[in-house]
Coordinates of N, CA and C and ligand atoms in Angstrom, one line a residue:
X1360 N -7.3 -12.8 16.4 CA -6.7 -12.6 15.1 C -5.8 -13.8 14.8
X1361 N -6.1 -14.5 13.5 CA -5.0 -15.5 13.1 C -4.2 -15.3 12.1
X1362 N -4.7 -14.1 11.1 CA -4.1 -13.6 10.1 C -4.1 -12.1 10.2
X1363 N -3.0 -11.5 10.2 CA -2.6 -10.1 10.0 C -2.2 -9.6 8.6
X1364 N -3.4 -8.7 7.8 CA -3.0 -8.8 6.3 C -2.5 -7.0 6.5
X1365 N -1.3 -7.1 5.7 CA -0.8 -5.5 5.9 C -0.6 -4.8 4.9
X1366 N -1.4 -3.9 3.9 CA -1.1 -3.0 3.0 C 0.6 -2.7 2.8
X1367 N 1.2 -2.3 1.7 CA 2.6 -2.1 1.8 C 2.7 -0.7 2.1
X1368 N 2.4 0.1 1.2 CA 2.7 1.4 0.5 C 1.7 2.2 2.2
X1369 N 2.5 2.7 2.7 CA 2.1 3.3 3.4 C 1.6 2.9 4.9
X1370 N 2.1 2.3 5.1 CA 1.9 0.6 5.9 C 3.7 0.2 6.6
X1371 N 3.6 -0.4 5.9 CA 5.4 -0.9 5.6 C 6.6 0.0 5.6
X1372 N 6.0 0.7 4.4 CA 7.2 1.9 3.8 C 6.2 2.6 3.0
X1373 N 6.8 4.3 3.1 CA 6.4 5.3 2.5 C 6.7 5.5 1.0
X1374 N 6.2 4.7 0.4 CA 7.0 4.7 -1.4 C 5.6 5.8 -1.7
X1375 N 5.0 6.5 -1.1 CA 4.3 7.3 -1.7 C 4.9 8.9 -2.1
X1376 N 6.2 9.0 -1.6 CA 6.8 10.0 -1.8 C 7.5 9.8 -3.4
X1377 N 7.9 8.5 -3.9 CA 8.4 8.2 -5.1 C 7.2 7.9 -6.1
X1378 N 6.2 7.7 -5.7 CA 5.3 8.0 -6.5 C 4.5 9.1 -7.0
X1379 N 5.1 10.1 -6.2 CA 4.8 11.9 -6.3 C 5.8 12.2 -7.0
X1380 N 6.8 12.1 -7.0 CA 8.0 12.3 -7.7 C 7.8 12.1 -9.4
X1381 N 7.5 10.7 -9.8 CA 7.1 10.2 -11.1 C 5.6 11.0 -11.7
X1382 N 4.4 11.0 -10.4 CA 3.1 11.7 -11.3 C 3.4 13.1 -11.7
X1383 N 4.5 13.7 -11.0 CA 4.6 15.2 -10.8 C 5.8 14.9 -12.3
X1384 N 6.8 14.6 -12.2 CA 7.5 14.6 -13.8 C 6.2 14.2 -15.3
X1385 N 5.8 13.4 -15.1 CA 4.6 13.0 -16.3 C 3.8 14.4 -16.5
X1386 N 3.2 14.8 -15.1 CA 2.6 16.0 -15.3 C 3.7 17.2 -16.1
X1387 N 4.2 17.6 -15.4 CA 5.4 18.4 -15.9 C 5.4 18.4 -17.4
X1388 N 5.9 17.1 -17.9 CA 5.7 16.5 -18.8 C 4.5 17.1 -20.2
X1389 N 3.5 17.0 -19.4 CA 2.3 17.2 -20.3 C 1.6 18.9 -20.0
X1390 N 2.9 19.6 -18.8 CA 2.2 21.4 -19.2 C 1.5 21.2 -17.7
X1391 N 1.3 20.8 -16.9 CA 0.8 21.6 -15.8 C 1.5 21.0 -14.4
X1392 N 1.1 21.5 -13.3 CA 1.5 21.5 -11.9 C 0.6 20.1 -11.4
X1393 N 1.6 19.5 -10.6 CA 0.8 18.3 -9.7 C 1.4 18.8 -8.2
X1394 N 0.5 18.7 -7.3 CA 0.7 19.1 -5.9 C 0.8 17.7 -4.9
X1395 N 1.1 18.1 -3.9 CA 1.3 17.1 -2.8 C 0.1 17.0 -2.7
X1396 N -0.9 17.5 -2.4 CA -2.0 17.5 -2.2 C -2.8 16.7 -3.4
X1397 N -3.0 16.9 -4.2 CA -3.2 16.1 -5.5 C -2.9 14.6 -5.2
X1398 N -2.0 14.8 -5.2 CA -1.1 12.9 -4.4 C -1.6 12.3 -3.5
X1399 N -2.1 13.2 -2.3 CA -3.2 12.4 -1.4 C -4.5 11.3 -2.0
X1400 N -4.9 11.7 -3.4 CA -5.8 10.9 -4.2 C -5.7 9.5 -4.7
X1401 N -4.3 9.7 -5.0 CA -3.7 8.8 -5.2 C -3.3 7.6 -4.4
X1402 N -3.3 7.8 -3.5 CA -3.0 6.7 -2.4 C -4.1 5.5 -2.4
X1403 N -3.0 4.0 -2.0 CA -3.9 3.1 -2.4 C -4.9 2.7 -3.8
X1404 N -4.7 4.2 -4.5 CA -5.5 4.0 -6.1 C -4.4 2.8 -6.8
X1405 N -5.6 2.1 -8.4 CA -4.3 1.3 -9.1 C -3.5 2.9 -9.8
X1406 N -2.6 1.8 -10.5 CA -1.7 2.8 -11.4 C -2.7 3.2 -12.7
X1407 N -3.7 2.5 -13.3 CA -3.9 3.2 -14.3 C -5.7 4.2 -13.7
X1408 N -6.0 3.6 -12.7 CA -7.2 4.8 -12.2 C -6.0 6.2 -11.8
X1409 N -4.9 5.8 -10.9 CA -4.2 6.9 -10.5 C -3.6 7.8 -12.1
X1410 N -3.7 7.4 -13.2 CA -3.0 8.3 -14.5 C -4.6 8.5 -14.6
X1411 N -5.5 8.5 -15.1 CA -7.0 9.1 -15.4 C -7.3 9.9 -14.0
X1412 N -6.8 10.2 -12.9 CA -7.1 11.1 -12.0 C -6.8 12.4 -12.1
X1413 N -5.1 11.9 -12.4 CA -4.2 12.9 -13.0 C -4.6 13.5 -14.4
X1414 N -4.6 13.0 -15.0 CA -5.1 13.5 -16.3 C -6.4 14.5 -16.2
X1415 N -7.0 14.2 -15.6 CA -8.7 14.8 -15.3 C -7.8 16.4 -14.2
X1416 N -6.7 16.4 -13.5 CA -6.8 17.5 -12.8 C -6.1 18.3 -13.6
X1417 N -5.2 18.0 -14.6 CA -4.1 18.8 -15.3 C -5.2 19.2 -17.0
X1418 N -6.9 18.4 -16.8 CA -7.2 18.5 -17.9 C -7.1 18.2 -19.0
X1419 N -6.3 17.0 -19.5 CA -5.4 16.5 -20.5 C -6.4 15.2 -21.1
X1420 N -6.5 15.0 -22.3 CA -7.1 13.8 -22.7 C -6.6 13.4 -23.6
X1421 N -6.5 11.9 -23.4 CA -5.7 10.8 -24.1 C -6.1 9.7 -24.8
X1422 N -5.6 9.4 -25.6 CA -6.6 7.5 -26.3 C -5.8 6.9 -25.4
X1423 N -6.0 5.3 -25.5 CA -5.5 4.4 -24.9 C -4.5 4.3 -24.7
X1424 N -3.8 4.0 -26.1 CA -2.9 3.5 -26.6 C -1.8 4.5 -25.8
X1425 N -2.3 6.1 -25.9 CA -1.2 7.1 -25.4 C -1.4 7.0 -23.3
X1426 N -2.6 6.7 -23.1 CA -2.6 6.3 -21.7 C -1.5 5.1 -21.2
X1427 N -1.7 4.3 -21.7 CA -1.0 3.0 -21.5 C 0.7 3.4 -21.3
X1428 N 1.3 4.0 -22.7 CA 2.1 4.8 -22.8 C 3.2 5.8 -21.4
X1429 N 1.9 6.4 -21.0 CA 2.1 7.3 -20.1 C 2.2 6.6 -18.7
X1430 N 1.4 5.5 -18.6 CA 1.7 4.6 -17.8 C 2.6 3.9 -17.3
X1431 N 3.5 3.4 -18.3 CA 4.6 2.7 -19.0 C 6.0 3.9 -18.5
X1432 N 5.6 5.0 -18.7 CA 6.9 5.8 -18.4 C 7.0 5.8 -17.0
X1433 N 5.9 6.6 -16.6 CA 5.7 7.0 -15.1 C 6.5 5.5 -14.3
X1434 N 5.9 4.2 -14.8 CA 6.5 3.7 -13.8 C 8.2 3.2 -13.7
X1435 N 8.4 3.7 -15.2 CA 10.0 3.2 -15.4 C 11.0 4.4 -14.5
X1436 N 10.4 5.6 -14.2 CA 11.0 6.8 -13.4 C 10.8 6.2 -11.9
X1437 N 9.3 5.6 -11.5 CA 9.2 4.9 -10.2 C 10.4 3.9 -9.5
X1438 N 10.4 2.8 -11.1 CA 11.1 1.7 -10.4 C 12.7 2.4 -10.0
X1439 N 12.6 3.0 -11.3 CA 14.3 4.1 -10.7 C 14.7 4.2 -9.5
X1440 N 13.6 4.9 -9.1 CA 14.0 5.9 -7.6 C 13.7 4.0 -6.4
X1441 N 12.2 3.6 -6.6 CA 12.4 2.7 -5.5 C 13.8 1.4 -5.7
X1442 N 14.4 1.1 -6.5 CA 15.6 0.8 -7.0 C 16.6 1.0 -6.1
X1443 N 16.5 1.9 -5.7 CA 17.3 2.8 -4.4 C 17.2 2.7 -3.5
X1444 N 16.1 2.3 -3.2 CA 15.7 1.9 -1.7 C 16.5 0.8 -0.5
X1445 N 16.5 1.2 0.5 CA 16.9 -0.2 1.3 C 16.3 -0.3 2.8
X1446 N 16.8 -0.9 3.8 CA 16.3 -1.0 5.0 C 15.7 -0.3 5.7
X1447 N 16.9 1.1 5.4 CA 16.8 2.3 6.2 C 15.0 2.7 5.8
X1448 N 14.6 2.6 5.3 CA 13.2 3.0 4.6 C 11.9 2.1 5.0
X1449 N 12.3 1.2 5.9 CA 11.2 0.6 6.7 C 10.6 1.3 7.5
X1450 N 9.3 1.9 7.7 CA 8.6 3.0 8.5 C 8.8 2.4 10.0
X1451 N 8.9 2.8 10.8 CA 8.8 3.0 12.4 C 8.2 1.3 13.3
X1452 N 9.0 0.5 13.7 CA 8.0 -0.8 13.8 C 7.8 -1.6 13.3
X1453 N 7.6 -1.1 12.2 CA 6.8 -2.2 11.2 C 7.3 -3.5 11.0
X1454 N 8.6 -3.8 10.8 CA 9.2 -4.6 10.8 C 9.0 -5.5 11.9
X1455 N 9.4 -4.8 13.0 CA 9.1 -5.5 14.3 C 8.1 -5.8 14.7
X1456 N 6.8 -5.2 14.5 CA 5.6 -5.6 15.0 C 5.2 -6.9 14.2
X1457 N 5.5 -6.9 12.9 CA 5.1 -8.3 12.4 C 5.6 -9.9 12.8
X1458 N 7.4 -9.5 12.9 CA 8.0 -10.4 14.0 C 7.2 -10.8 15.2
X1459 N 7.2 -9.7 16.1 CA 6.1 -9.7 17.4 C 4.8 -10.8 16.9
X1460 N 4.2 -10.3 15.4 CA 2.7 -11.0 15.4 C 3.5 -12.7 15.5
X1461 N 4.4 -12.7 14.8 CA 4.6 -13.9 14.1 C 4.7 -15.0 15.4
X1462 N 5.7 -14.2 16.3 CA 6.0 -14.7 17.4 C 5.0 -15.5 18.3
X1463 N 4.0 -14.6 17.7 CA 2.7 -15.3 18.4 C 1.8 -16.1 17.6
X1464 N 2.3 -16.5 16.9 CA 1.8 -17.6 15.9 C 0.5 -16.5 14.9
X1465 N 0.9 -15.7 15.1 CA 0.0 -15.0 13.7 C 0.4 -15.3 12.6
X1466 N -0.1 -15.3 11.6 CA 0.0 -16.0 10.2 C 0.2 -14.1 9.5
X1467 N 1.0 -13.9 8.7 CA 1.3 -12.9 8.1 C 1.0 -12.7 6.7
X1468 N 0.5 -11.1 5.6 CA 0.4 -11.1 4.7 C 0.5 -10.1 4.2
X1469 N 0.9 -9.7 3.0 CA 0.7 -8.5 2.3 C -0.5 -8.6 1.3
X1470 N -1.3 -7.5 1.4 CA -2.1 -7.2 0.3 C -1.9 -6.2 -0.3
X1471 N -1.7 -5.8 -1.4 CA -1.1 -4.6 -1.9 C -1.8 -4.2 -3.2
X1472 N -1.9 -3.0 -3.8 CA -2.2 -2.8 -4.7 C -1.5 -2.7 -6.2
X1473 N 0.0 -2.7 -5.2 CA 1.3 -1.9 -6.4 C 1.9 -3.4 -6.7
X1474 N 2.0 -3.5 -8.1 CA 2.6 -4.5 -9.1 C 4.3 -4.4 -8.5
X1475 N 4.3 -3.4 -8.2 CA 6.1 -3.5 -7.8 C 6.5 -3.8 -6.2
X1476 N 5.1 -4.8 -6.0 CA 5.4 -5.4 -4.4 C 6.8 -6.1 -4.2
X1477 N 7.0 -6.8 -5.6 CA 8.1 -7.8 -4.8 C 9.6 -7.3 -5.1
X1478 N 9.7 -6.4 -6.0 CA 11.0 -5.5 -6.2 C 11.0 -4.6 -5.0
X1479 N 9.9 -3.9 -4.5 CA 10.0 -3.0 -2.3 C 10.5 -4.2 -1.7
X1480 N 9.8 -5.4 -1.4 CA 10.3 -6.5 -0.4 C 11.6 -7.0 -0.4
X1481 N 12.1 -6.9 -1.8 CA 13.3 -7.6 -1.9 C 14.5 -6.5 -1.4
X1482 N 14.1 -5.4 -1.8 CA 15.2 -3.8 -1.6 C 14.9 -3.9 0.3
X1483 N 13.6 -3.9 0.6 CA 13.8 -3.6 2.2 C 14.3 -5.0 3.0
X1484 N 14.3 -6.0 2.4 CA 14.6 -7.4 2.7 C 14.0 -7.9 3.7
X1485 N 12.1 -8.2 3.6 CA 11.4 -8.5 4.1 C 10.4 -9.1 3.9
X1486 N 10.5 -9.9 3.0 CA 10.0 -11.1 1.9 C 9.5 -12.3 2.6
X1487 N 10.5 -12.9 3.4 CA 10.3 -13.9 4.6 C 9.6 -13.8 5.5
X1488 N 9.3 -12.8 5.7 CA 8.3 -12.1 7.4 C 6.6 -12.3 6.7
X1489 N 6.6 -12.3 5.0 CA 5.4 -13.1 4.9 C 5.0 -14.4 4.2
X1490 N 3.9 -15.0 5.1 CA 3.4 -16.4 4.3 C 2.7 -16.8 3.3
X1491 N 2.3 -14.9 3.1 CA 1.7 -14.8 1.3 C 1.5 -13.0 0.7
X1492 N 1.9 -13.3 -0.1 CA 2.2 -11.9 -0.8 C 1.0 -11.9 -1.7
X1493 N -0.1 -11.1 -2.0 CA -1.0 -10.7 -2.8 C -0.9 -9.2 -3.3
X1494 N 0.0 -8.9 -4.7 CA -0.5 -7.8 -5.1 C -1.0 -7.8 -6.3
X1495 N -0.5 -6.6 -7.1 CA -2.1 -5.7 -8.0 C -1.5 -7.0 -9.2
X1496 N -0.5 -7.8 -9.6 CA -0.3 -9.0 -10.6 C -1.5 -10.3 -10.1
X1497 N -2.2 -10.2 -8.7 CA -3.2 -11.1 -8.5 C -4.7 -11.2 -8.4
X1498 N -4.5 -9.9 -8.6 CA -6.3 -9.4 -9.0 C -6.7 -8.7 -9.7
X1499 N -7.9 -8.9 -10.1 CA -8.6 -8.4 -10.8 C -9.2 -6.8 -10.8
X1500 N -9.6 -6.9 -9.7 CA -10.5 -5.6 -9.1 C -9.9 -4.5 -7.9
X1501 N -9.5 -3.8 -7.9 CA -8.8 -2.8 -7.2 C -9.9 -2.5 -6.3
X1502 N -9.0 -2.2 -4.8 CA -9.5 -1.5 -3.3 C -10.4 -0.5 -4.0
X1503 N -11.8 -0.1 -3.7 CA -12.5 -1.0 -2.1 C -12.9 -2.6 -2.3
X1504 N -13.0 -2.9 -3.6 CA -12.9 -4.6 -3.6 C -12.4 -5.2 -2.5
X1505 N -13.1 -6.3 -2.1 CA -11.7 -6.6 -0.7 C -10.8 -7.8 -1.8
X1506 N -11.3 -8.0 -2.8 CA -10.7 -8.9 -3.3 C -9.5 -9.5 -3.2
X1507 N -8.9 -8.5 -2.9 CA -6.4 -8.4 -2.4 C -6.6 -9.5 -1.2
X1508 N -7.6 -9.1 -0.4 CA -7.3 -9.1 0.9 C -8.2 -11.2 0.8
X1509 N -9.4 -10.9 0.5 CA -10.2 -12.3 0.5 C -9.3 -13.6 -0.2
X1510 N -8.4 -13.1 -1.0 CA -7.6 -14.1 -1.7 C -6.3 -14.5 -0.3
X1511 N -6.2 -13.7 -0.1 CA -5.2 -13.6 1.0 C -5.5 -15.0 1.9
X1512 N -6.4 -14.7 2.8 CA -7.2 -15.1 3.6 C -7.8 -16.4 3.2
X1513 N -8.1 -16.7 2.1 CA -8.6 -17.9 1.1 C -7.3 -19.0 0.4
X1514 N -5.9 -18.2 0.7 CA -4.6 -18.9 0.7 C -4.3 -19.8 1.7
X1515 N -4.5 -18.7 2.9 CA -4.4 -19.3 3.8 C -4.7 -20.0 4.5
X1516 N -6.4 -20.1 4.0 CA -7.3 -21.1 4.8 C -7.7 -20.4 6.1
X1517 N -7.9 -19.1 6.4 CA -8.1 -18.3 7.4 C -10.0 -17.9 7.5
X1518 N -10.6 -18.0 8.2 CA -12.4 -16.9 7.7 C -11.9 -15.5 8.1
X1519 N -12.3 -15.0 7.0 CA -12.2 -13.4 7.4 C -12.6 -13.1 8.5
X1520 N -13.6 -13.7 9.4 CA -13.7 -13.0 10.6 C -12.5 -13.1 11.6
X1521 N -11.6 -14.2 11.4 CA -10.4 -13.7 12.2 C -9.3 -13.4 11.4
X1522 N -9.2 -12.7 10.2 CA -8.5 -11.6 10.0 C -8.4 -10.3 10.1
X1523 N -7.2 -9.2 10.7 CA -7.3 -8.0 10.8 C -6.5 -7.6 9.4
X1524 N -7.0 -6.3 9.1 CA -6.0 -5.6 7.6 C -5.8 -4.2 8.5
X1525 N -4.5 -4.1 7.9 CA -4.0 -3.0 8.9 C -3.6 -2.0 7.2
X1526 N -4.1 -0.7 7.3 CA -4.3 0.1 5.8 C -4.3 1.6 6.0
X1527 N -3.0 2.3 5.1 CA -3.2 3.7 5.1 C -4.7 4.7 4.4
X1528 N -5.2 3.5 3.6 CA -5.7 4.3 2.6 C -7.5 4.3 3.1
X1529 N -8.3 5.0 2.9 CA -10.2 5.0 2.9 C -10.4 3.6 2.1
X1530 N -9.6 3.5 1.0 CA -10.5 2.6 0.4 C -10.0 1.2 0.5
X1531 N -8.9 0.7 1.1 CA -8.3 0.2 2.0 C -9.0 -0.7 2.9
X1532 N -9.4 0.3 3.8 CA -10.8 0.0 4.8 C -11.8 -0.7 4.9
X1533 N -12.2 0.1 3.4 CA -13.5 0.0 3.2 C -13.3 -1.4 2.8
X1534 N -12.5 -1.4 1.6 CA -11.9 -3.4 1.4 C -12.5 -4.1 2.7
X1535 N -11.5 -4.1 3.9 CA -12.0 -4.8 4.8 C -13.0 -5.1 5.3
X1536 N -13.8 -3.8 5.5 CA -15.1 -3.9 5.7 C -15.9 -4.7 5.2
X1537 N -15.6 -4.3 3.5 CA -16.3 -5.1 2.8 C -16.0 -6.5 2.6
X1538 N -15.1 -7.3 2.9 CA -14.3 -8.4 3.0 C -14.4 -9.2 4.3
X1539 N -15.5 -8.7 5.5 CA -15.8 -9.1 6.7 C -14.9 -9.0 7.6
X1540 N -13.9 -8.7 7.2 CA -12.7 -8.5 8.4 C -12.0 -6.8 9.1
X1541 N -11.4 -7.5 10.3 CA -10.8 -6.1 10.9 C -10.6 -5.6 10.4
X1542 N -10.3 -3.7 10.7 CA -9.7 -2.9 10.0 C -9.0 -1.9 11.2
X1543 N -7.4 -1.8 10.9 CA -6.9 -1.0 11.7 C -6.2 0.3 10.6
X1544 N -6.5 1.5 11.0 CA -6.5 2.2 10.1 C -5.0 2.8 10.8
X1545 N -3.6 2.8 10.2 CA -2.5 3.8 10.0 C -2.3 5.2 9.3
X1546 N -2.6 6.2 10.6 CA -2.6 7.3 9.6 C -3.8 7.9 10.7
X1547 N -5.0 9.5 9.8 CA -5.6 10.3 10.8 C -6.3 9.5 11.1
X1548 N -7.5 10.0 12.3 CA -8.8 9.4 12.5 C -9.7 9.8 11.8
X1549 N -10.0 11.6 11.3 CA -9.9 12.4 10.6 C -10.5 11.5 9.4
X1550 N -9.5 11.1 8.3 CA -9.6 10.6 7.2 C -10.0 9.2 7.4
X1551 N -9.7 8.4 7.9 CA -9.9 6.7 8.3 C -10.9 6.7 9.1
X1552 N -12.2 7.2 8.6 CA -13.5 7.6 9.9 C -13.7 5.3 9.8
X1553 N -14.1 4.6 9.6 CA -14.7 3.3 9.0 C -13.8 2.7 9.8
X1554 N -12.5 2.8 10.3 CA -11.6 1.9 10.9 C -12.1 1.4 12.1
X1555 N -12.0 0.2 12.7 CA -12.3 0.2 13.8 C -11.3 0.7 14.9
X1556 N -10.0 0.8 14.7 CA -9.2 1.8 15.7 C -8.1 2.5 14.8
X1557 N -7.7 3.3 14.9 CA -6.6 4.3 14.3 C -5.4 4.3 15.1
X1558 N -4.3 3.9 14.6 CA -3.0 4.1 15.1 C -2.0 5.1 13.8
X1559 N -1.3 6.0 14.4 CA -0.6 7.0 13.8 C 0.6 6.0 12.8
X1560 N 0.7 4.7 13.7 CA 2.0 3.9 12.9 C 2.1 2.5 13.4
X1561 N 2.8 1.7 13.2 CA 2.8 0.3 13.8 C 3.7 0.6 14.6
X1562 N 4.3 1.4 14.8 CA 5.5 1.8 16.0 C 4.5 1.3 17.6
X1563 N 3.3 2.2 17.5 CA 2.3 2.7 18.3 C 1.6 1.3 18.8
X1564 N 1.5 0.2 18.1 CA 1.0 -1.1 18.3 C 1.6 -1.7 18.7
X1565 N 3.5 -1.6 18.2 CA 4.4 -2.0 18.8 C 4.6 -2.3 20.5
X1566 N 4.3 -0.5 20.8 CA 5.1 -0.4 22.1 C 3.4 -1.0 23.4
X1567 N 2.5 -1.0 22.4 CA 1.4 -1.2 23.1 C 1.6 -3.1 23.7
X1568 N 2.2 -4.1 22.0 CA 2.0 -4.7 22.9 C 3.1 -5.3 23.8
X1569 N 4.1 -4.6 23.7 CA 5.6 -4.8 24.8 C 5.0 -4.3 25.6
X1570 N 4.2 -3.4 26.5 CA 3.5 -2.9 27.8 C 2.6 -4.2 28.2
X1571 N 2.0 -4.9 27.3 CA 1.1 -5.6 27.6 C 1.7 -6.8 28.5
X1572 N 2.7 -7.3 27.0 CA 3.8 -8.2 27.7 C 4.5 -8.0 29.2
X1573 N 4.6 -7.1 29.3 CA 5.6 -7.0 30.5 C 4.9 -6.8 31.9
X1574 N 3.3 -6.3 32.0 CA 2.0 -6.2 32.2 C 1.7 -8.0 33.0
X1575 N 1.5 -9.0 32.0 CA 1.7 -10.3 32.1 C 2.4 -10.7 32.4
X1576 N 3.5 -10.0 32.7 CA 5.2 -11.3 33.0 C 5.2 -11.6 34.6
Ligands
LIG1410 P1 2.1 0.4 -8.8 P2 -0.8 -0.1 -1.7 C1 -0.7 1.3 -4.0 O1 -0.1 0.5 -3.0 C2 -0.2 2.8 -3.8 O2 -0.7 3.3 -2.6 C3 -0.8 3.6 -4.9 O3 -0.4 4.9 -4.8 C4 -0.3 3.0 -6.3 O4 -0.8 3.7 -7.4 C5 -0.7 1.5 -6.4 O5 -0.2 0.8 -5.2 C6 -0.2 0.8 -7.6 O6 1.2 0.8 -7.6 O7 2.1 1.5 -9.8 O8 3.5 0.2 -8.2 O9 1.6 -0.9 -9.3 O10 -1.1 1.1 -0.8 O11 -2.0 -0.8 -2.1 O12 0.3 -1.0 -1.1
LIG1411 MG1 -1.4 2.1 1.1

């Protein structure tokens, strides 16, 4: 591995709970119930496939103009709450495991879907830990495109085949797959059937490779 590309949202930090927050007020908003479960769909989706998902379960239909609109709110309630955010909200590892990669001369990256990549990095203050940031302001085509991830990788002067993408999401995966490179799936086995290995969290990769290290000393 010379490049380690790492999804944010679920990955990094769990901003998927502030994004339940916002679809569930819009819903609210427009007369029906949005569930946790509903939200599972959402993951890794862009923001405006994620408002036509929603829209389709609450049954609601919109022109553009009122889509766009709806879009526009939801994220002004998002940036609110992630606004708030700070260190404490770095998921288990994560932090540290990329240090660890770096330490080893891995070359680091985010690929992301969410346009509010660099307002998360700046609140968790972990901007520096990469040597290129790719989110949804740099492409065109949303996951399973590997597109996020191939620009990544094409920054860096890396071949996909020695890149791993480490990704909460199916279509995430599939990106990599489709993009010729690793795929380490965070999260079930269950749901992430396409990964080539499943880890519950980067905690888990963490402590795997401090055993290894110490293994070698
Ligand atoms: P925004 P990821 C994705 O981030 C989220 O998983 C997904 O729920 C969200 O709709 C998407 O970003 C767009 O986010 O509205 O902030 O641009 O998992 O690709 O890091
Ligand atoms: Mg994700």
């Amino acid at each position: 591995m010379e490049l380690a590309i790492f999804d944010l949202d679920g990955v990094i930090v769990d901003t998927a709970k502030y994004h339940y927050l916002a679809w569930k007020r819009l819903a609210r908003e427009q007369g029906f119930d949005f569930t946790e479960t509903d939200n599972e769909r959402l993951k890794g989706v862009s923001r405006m496939r994620s408002l036509e998902i929603l829209l389709e379960i609450g049954d609601v239909s919109a022109d553009e103009p009122a889509r766009q609109e709806m879009a526009t709110r939801k994220n002004t309630w998002y940036v609110e709450y992630i606004s708030r955010m700070d260190t404490s909200e770095i998921l288990p590892g994560a932090a540290e495991y990329v240090r660890h990669l770096r330490s080893k001369d891995v070359k680091t990256a985010i690929g992301s879907a969410s346009r509010n990549t660099p307002l998360i990095l700046e609140r968790l203050q972990i901007a520096s830990l990469f040597d290129v940031v790719i989110d949804g302001h740099r492409v065109e085509r949303a996951k399973p495109d590997p597109e996020v991830f191939v620009l990544g990788a094409q920054t860096l002067n890396v071949l996909p085949e020695h890149c791993v993408v480490f990704e909460d999401a199916e279509a995430g995966i599939e990106a990599a797959r489709r993009g010729g490179m690793g795929a380490v799936g965070i999260g079930r086995p269950a749901v992430l059937k396409d990964a080539d290995v499943v880890v519950p969290s980067l905690l888990e990769l963490l402590t795997l490779s401090v055993v290894d290290q110490a293994i070698a000393a």
